[in-house]
PDB file of C-alpha atoms in Angstrom:
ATOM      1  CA  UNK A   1      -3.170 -15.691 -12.512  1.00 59.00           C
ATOM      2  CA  UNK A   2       0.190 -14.034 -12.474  1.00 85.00           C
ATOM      3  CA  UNK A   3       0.633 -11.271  -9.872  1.00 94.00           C
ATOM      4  CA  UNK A   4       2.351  -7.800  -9.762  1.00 97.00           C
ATOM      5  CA  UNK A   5       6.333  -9.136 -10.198  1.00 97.00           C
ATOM      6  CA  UNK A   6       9.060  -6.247  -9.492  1.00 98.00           C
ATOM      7  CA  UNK A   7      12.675  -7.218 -10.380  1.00 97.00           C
ATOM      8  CA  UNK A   8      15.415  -6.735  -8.991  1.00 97.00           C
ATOM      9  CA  UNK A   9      14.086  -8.205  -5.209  1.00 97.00           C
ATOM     10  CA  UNK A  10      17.698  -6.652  -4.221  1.00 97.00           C
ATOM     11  CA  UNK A  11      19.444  -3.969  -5.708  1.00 98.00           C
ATOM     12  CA  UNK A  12      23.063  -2.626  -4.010  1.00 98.00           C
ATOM     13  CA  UNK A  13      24.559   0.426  -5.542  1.00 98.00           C
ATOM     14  CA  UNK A  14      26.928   3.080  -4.561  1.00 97.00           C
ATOM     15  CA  UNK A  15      25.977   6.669  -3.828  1.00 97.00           C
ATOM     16  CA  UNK A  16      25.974   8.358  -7.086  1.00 97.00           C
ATOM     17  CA  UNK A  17      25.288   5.665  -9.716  1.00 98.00           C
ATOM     18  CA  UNK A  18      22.097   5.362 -11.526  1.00 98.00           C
ATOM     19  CA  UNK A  19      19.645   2.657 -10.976  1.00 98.00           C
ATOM     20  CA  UNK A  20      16.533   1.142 -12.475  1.00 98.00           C
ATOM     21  CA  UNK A  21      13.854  -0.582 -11.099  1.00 98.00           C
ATOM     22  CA  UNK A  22      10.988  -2.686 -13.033  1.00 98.00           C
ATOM     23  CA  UNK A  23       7.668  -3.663 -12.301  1.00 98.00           C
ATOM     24  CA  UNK A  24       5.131  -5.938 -14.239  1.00 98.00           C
ATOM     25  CA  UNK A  25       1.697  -5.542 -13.581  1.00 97.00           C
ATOM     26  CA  UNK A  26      -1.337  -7.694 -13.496  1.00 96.00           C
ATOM     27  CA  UNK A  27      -1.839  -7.986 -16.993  1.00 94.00           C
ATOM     28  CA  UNK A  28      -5.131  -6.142 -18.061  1.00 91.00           C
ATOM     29  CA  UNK A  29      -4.384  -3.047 -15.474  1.00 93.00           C
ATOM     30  CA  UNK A  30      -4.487  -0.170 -16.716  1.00 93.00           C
ATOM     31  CA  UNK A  31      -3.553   1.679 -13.262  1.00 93.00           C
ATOM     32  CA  UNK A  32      -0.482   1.656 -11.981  1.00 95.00           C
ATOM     33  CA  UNK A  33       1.691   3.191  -8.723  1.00 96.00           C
ATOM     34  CA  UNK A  34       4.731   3.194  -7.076  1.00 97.00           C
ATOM     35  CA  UNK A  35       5.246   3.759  -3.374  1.00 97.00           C
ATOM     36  CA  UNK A  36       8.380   4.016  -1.442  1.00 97.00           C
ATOM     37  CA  UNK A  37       8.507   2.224   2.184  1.00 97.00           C
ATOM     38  CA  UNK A  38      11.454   3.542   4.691  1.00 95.00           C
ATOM     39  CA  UNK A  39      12.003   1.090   7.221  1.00 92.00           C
ATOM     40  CA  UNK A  40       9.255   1.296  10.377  1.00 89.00           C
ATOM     41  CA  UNK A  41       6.991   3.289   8.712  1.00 92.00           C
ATOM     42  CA  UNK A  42       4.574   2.835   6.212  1.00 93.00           C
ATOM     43  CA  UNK A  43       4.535   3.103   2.494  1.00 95.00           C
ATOM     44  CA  UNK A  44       4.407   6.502   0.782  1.00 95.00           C
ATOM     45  CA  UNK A  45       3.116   7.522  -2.823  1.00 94.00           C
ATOM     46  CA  UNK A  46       5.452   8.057  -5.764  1.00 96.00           C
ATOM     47  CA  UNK A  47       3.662   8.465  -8.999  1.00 95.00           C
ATOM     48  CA  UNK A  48       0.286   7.063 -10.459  1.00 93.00           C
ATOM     49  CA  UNK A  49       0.056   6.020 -14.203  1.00 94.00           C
ATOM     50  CA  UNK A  50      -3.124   5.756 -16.236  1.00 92.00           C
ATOM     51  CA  UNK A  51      -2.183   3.989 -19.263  1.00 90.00           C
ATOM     52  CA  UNK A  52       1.196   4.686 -20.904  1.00 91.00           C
ATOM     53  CA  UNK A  53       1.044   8.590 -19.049  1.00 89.00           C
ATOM     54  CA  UNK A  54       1.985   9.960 -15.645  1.00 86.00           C
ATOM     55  CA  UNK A  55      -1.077  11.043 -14.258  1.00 87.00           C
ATOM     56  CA  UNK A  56       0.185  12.015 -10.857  1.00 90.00           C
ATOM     57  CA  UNK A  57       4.177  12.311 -10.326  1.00 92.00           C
ATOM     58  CA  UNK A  58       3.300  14.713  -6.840  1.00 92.00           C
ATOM     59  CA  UNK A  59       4.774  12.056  -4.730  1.00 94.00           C
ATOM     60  CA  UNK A  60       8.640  12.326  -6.459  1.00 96.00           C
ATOM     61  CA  UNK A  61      11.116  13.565  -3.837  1.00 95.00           C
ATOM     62  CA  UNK A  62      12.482  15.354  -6.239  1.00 94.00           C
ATOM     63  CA  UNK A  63      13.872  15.664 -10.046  1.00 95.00           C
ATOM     64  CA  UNK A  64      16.778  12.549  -9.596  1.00 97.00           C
ATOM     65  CA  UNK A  65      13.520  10.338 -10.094  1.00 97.00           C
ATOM     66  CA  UNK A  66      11.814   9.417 -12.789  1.00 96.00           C
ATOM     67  CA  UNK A  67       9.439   6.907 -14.052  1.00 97.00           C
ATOM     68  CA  UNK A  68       8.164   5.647 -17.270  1.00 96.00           C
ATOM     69  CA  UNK A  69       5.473   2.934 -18.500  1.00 96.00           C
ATOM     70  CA  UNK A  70       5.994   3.245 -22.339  1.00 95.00           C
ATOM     71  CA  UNK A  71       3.351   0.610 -23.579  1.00 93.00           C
ATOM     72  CA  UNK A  72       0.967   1.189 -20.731  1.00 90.00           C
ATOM     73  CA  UNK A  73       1.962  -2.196 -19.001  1.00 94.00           C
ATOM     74  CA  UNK A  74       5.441  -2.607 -17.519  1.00 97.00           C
ATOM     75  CA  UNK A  75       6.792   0.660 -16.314  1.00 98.00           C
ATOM     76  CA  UNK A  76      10.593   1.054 -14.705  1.00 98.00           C
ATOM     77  CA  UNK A  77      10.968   3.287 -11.919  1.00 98.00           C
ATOM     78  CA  UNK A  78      14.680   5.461 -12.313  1.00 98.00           C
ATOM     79  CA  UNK A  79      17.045   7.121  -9.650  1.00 98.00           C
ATOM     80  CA  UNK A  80      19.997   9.353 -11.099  1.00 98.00           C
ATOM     81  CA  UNK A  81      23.011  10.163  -8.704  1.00 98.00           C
ATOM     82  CA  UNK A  82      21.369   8.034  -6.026  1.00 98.00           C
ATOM     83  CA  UNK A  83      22.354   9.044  -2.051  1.00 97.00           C
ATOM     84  CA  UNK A  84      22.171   7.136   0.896  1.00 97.00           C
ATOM     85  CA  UNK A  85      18.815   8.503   1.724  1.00 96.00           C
ATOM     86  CA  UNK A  86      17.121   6.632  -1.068  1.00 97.00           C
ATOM     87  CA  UNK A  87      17.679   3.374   0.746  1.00 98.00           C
ATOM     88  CA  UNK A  88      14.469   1.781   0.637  1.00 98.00           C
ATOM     89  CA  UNK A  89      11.760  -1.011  -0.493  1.00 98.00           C
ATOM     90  CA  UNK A  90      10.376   0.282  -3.694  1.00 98.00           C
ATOM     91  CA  UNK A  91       6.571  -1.143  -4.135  1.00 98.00           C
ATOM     92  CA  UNK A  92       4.610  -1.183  -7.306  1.00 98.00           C
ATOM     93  CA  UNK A  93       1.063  -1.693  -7.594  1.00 96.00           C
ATOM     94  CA  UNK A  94      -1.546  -2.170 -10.256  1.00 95.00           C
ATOM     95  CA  UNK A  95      -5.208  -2.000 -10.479  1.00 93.00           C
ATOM     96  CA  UNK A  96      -7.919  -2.623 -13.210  1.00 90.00           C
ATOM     97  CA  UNK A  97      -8.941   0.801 -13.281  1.00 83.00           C
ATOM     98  CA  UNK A  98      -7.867   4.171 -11.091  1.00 75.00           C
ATOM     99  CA  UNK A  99     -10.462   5.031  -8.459  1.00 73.00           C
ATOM    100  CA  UNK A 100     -11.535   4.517  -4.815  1.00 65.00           C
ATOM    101  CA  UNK A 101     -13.365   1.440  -5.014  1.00 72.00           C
ATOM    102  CA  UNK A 102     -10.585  -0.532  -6.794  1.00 80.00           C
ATOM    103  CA  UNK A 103      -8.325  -2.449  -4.908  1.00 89.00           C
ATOM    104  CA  UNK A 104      -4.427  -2.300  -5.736  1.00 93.00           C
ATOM    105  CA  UNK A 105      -2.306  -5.081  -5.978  1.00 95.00           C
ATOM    106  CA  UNK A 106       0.856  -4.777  -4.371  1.00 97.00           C
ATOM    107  CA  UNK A 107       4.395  -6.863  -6.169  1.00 97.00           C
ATOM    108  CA  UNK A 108       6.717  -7.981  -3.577  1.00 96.00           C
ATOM    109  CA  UNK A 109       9.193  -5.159  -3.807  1.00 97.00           C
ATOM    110  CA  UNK A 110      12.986  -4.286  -4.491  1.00 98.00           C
ATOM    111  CA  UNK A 111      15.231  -3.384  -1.856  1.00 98.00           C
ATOM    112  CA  UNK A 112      17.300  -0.546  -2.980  1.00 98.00           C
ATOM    113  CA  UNK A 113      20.591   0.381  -0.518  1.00 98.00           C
ATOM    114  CA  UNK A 114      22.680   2.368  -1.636  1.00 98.00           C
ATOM    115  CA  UNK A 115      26.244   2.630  -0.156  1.00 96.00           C
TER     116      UNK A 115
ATOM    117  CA  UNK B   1      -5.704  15.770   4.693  1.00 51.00           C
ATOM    118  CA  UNK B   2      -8.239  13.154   6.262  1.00 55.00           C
ATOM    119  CA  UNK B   3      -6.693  10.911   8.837  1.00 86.00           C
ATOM    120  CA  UNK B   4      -6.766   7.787  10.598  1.00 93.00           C
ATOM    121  CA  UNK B   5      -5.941   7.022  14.193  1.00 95.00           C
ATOM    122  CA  UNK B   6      -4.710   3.251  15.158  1.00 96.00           C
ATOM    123  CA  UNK B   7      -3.097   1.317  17.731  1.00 97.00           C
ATOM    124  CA  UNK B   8       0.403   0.890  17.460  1.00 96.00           C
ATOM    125  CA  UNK B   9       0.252  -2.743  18.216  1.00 97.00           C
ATOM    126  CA  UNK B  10      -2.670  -5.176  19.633  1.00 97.00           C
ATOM    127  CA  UNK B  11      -1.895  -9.266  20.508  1.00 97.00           C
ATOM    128  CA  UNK B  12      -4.868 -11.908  19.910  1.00 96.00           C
ATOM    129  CA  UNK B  13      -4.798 -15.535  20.578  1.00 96.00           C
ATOM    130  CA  UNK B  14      -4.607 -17.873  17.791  1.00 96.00           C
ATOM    131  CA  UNK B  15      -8.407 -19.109  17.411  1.00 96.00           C
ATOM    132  CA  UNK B  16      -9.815 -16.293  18.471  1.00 96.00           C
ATOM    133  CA  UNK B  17     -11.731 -13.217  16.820  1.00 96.00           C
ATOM    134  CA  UNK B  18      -9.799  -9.840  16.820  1.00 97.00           C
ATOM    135  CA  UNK B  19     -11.344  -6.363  16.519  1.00 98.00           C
ATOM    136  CA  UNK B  20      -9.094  -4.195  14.952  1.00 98.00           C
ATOM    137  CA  UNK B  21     -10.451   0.034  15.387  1.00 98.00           C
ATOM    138  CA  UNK B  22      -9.795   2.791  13.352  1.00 97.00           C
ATOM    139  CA  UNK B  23     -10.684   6.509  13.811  1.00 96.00           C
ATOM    140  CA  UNK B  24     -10.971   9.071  11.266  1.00 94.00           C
ATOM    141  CA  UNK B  25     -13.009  11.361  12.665  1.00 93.00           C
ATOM    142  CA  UNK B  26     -12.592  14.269   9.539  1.00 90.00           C
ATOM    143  CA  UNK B  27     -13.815  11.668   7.112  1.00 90.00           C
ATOM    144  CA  UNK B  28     -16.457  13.513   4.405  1.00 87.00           C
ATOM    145  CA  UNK B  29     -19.701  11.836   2.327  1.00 85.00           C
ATOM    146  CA  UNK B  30     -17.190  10.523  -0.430  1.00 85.00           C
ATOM    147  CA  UNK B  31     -14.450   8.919   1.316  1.00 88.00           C
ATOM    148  CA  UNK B  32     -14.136   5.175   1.635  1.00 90.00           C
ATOM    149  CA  UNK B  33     -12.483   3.189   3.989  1.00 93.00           C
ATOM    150  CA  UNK B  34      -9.878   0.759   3.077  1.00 94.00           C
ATOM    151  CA  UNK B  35      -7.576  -1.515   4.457  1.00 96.00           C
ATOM    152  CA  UNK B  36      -4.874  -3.642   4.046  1.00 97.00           C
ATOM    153  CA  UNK B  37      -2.513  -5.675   5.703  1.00 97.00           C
ATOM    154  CA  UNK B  38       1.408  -6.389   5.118  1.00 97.00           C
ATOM    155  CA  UNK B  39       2.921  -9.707   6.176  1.00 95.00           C
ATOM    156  CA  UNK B  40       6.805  -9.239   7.048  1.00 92.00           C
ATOM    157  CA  UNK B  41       8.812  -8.846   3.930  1.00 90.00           C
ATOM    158  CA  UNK B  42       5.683  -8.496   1.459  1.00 94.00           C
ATOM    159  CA  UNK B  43       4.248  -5.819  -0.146  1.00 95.00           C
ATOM    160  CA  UNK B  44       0.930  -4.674   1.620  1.00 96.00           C
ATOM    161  CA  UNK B  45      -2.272  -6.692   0.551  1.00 96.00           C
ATOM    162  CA  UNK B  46      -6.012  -5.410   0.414  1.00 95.00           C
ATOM    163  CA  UNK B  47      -8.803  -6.681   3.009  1.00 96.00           C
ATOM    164  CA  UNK B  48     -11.598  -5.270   2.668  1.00 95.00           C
ATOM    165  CA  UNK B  49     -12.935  -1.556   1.962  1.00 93.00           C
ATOM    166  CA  UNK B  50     -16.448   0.048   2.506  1.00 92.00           C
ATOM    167  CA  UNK B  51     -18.126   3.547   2.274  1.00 91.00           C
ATOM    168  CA  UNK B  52     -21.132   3.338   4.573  1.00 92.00           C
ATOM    169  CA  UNK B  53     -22.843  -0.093   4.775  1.00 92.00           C
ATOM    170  CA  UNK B  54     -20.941  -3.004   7.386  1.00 94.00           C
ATOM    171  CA  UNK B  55     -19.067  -5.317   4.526  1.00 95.00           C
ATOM    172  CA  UNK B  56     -18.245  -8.991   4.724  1.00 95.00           C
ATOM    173  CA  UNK B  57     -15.579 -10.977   2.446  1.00 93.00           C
ATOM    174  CA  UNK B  58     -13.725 -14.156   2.905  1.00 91.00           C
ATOM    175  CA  UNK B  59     -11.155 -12.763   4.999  1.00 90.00           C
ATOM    176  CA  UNK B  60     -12.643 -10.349   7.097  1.00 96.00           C
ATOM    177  CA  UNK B  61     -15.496  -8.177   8.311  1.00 97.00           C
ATOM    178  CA  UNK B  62     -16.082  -4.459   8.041  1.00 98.00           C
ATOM    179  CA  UNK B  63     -18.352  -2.662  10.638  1.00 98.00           C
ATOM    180  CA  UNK B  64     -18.442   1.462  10.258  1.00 97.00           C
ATOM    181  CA  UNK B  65     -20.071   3.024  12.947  1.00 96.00           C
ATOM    182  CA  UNK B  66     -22.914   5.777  11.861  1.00 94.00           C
ATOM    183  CA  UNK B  67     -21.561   8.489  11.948  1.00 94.00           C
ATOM    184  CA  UNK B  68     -18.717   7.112   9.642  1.00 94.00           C
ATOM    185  CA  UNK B  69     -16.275   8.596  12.391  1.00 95.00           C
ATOM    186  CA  UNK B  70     -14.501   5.059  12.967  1.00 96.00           C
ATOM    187  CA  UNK B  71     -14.737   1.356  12.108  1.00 97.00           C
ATOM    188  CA  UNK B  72     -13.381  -1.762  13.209  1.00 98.00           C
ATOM    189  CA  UNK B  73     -11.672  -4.491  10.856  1.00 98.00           C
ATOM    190  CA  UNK B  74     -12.947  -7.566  12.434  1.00 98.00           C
ATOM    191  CA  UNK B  75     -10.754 -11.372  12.075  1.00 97.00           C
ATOM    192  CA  UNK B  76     -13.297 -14.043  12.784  1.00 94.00           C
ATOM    193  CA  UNK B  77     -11.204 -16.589  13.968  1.00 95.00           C
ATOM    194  CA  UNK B  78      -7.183 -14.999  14.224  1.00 96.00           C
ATOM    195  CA  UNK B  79      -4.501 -17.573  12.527  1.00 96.00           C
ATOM    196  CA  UNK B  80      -0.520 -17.196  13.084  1.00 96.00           C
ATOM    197  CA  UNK B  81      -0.770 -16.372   9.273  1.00 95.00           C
ATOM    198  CA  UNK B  82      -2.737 -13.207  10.128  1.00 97.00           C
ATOM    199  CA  UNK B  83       0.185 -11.896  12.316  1.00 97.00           C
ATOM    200  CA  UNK B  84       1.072  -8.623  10.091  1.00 97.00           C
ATOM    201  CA  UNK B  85       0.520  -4.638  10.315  1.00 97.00           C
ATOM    202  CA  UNK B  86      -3.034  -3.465   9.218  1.00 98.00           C
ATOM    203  CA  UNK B  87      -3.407  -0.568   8.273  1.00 97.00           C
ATOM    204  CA  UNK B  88      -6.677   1.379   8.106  1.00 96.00           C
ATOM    205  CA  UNK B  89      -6.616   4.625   4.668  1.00 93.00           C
ATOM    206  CA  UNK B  90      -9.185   6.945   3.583  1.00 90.00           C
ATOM    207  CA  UNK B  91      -9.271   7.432  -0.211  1.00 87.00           C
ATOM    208  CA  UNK B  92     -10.121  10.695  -0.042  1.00 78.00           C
ATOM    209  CA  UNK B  93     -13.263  11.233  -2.930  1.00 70.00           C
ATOM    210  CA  UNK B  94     -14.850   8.987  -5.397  1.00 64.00           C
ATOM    211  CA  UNK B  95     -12.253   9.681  -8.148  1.00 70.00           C
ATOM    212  CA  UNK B  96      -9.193   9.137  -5.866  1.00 75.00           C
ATOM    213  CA  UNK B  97      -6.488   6.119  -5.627  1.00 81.00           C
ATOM    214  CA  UNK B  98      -4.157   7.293  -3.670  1.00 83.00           C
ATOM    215  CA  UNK B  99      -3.247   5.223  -0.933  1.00 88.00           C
ATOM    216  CA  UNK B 100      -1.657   7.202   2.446  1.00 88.00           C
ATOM    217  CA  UNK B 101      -0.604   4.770   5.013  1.00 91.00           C
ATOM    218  CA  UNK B 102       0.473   5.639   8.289  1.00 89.00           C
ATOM    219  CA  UNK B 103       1.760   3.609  10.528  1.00 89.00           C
ATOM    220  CA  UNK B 104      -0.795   0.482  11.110  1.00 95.00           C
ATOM    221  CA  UNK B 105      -1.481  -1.563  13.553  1.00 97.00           C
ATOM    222  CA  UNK B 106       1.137  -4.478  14.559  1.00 97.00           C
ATOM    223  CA  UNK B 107      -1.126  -7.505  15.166  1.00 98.00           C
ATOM    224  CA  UNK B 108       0.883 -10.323  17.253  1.00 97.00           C
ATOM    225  CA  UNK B 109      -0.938 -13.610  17.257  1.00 97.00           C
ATOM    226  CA  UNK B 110       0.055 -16.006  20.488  1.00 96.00           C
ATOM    227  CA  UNK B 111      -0.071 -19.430  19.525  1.00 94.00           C
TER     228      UNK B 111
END
């Protein structure tokens, strides 16, 4: 079946302007997360959704971000007055259920730099 | 927070088996041992995981030592495909998800 897809692959923007970032889960998922990957290092955790609610937002930088998942499948990932330091691969993952025996299934990514 | 230790890097011939180790020495009754692996320019993909008991799948083997205080990811027979950085995460309690990487092992494979 269909995999986690995450569109835009690329995204350029200019320091300041808002952005938006989308992710499509496996369909049937009712867990899914969004990491942030800086280059050489490894991914970190953003926020965890459990169905259409934030369960866990502890991994926001801060409050420019936000993230949403409306109909508890496709969420979209937002950046207000982005900076420079938000230059990074955005990851989403899904899973059938939350919990540590469930594997996550990773989408490909967007590339966010911002200028 | 419970934490792993890896090799920065480790090189295997194509063909041959690699043993990948991992120690996480704080690691409590609850926490299971995961890993996954990310090819260059893809998001990370899952391997394998266990909580006590050695674990075989189609792509790799699992073997936990004991005391729980390490384990090795184990590639039977290492293909230029497997060339990626694995990286070895507790998920800390039964009821957890969160995934914290570090930095993984970078696994060269010499054709």
């Amino acid at each position: 079946g269909a995999g986690v897809s995450q569109t835009p692959s690329n995204k350029v923007t200019e320091k300041g302007k808002y952005v938006e970032l989308r992710c499509d889960p496996i369909s049937g998922h009712t867990a899914l997360y969004w990491y942030r990957q800086s280059l050489g290092q490894g991914p970190e955790f953003l926020i965890y959704f459990q169905g259409t609610g934030a369960a866990d937002d502890s991994g926001l930088p801060n409050d420019r971000f936000f993230a949403v998942r409306p109909e508890g499948s496709v969420s979209t990932l937002k950046i207000q007055r982005t900076e420079r330091g938000d230059s990074a691969v955005y990851l989403c993952a899904s899973s059938r259920t939350s919990g540590s025996y469930n594997e996550q299934f990773f989408g490909p990514g967007t590339r966010l730099t911002v200028l | 927070d419970a934490k792993t230790t890896q090799p920065n890097s480790m090189e295997s011939n194509e063909e041959e088996p690699v043993h990948l180790p991992c120690n996480h020495s704080t690691i409590s009754g609850t926490d299971y041992i995961h890993w996954y692996r990310q090819l260059p320019s893809q998001g990370p993909e899952y391997v394998i995981h266990g909580l006590t008991s050695n674990v075989n799948n189609r792509m790799a083997s699992l073997a936990i030592a004991e005391d729980r205080k390490s384990s090795t990811l184990i590639l039977h027979r290492a293909t230029l495909r497997d060339a990626a950085v694995y990286y070895c995460i507790l998920i800390i309690g039964a009821g957890s998800y969160q995934l914290t990487f570090g930095k993984g092992t970078k696994l060269s494979v010499i054709p």
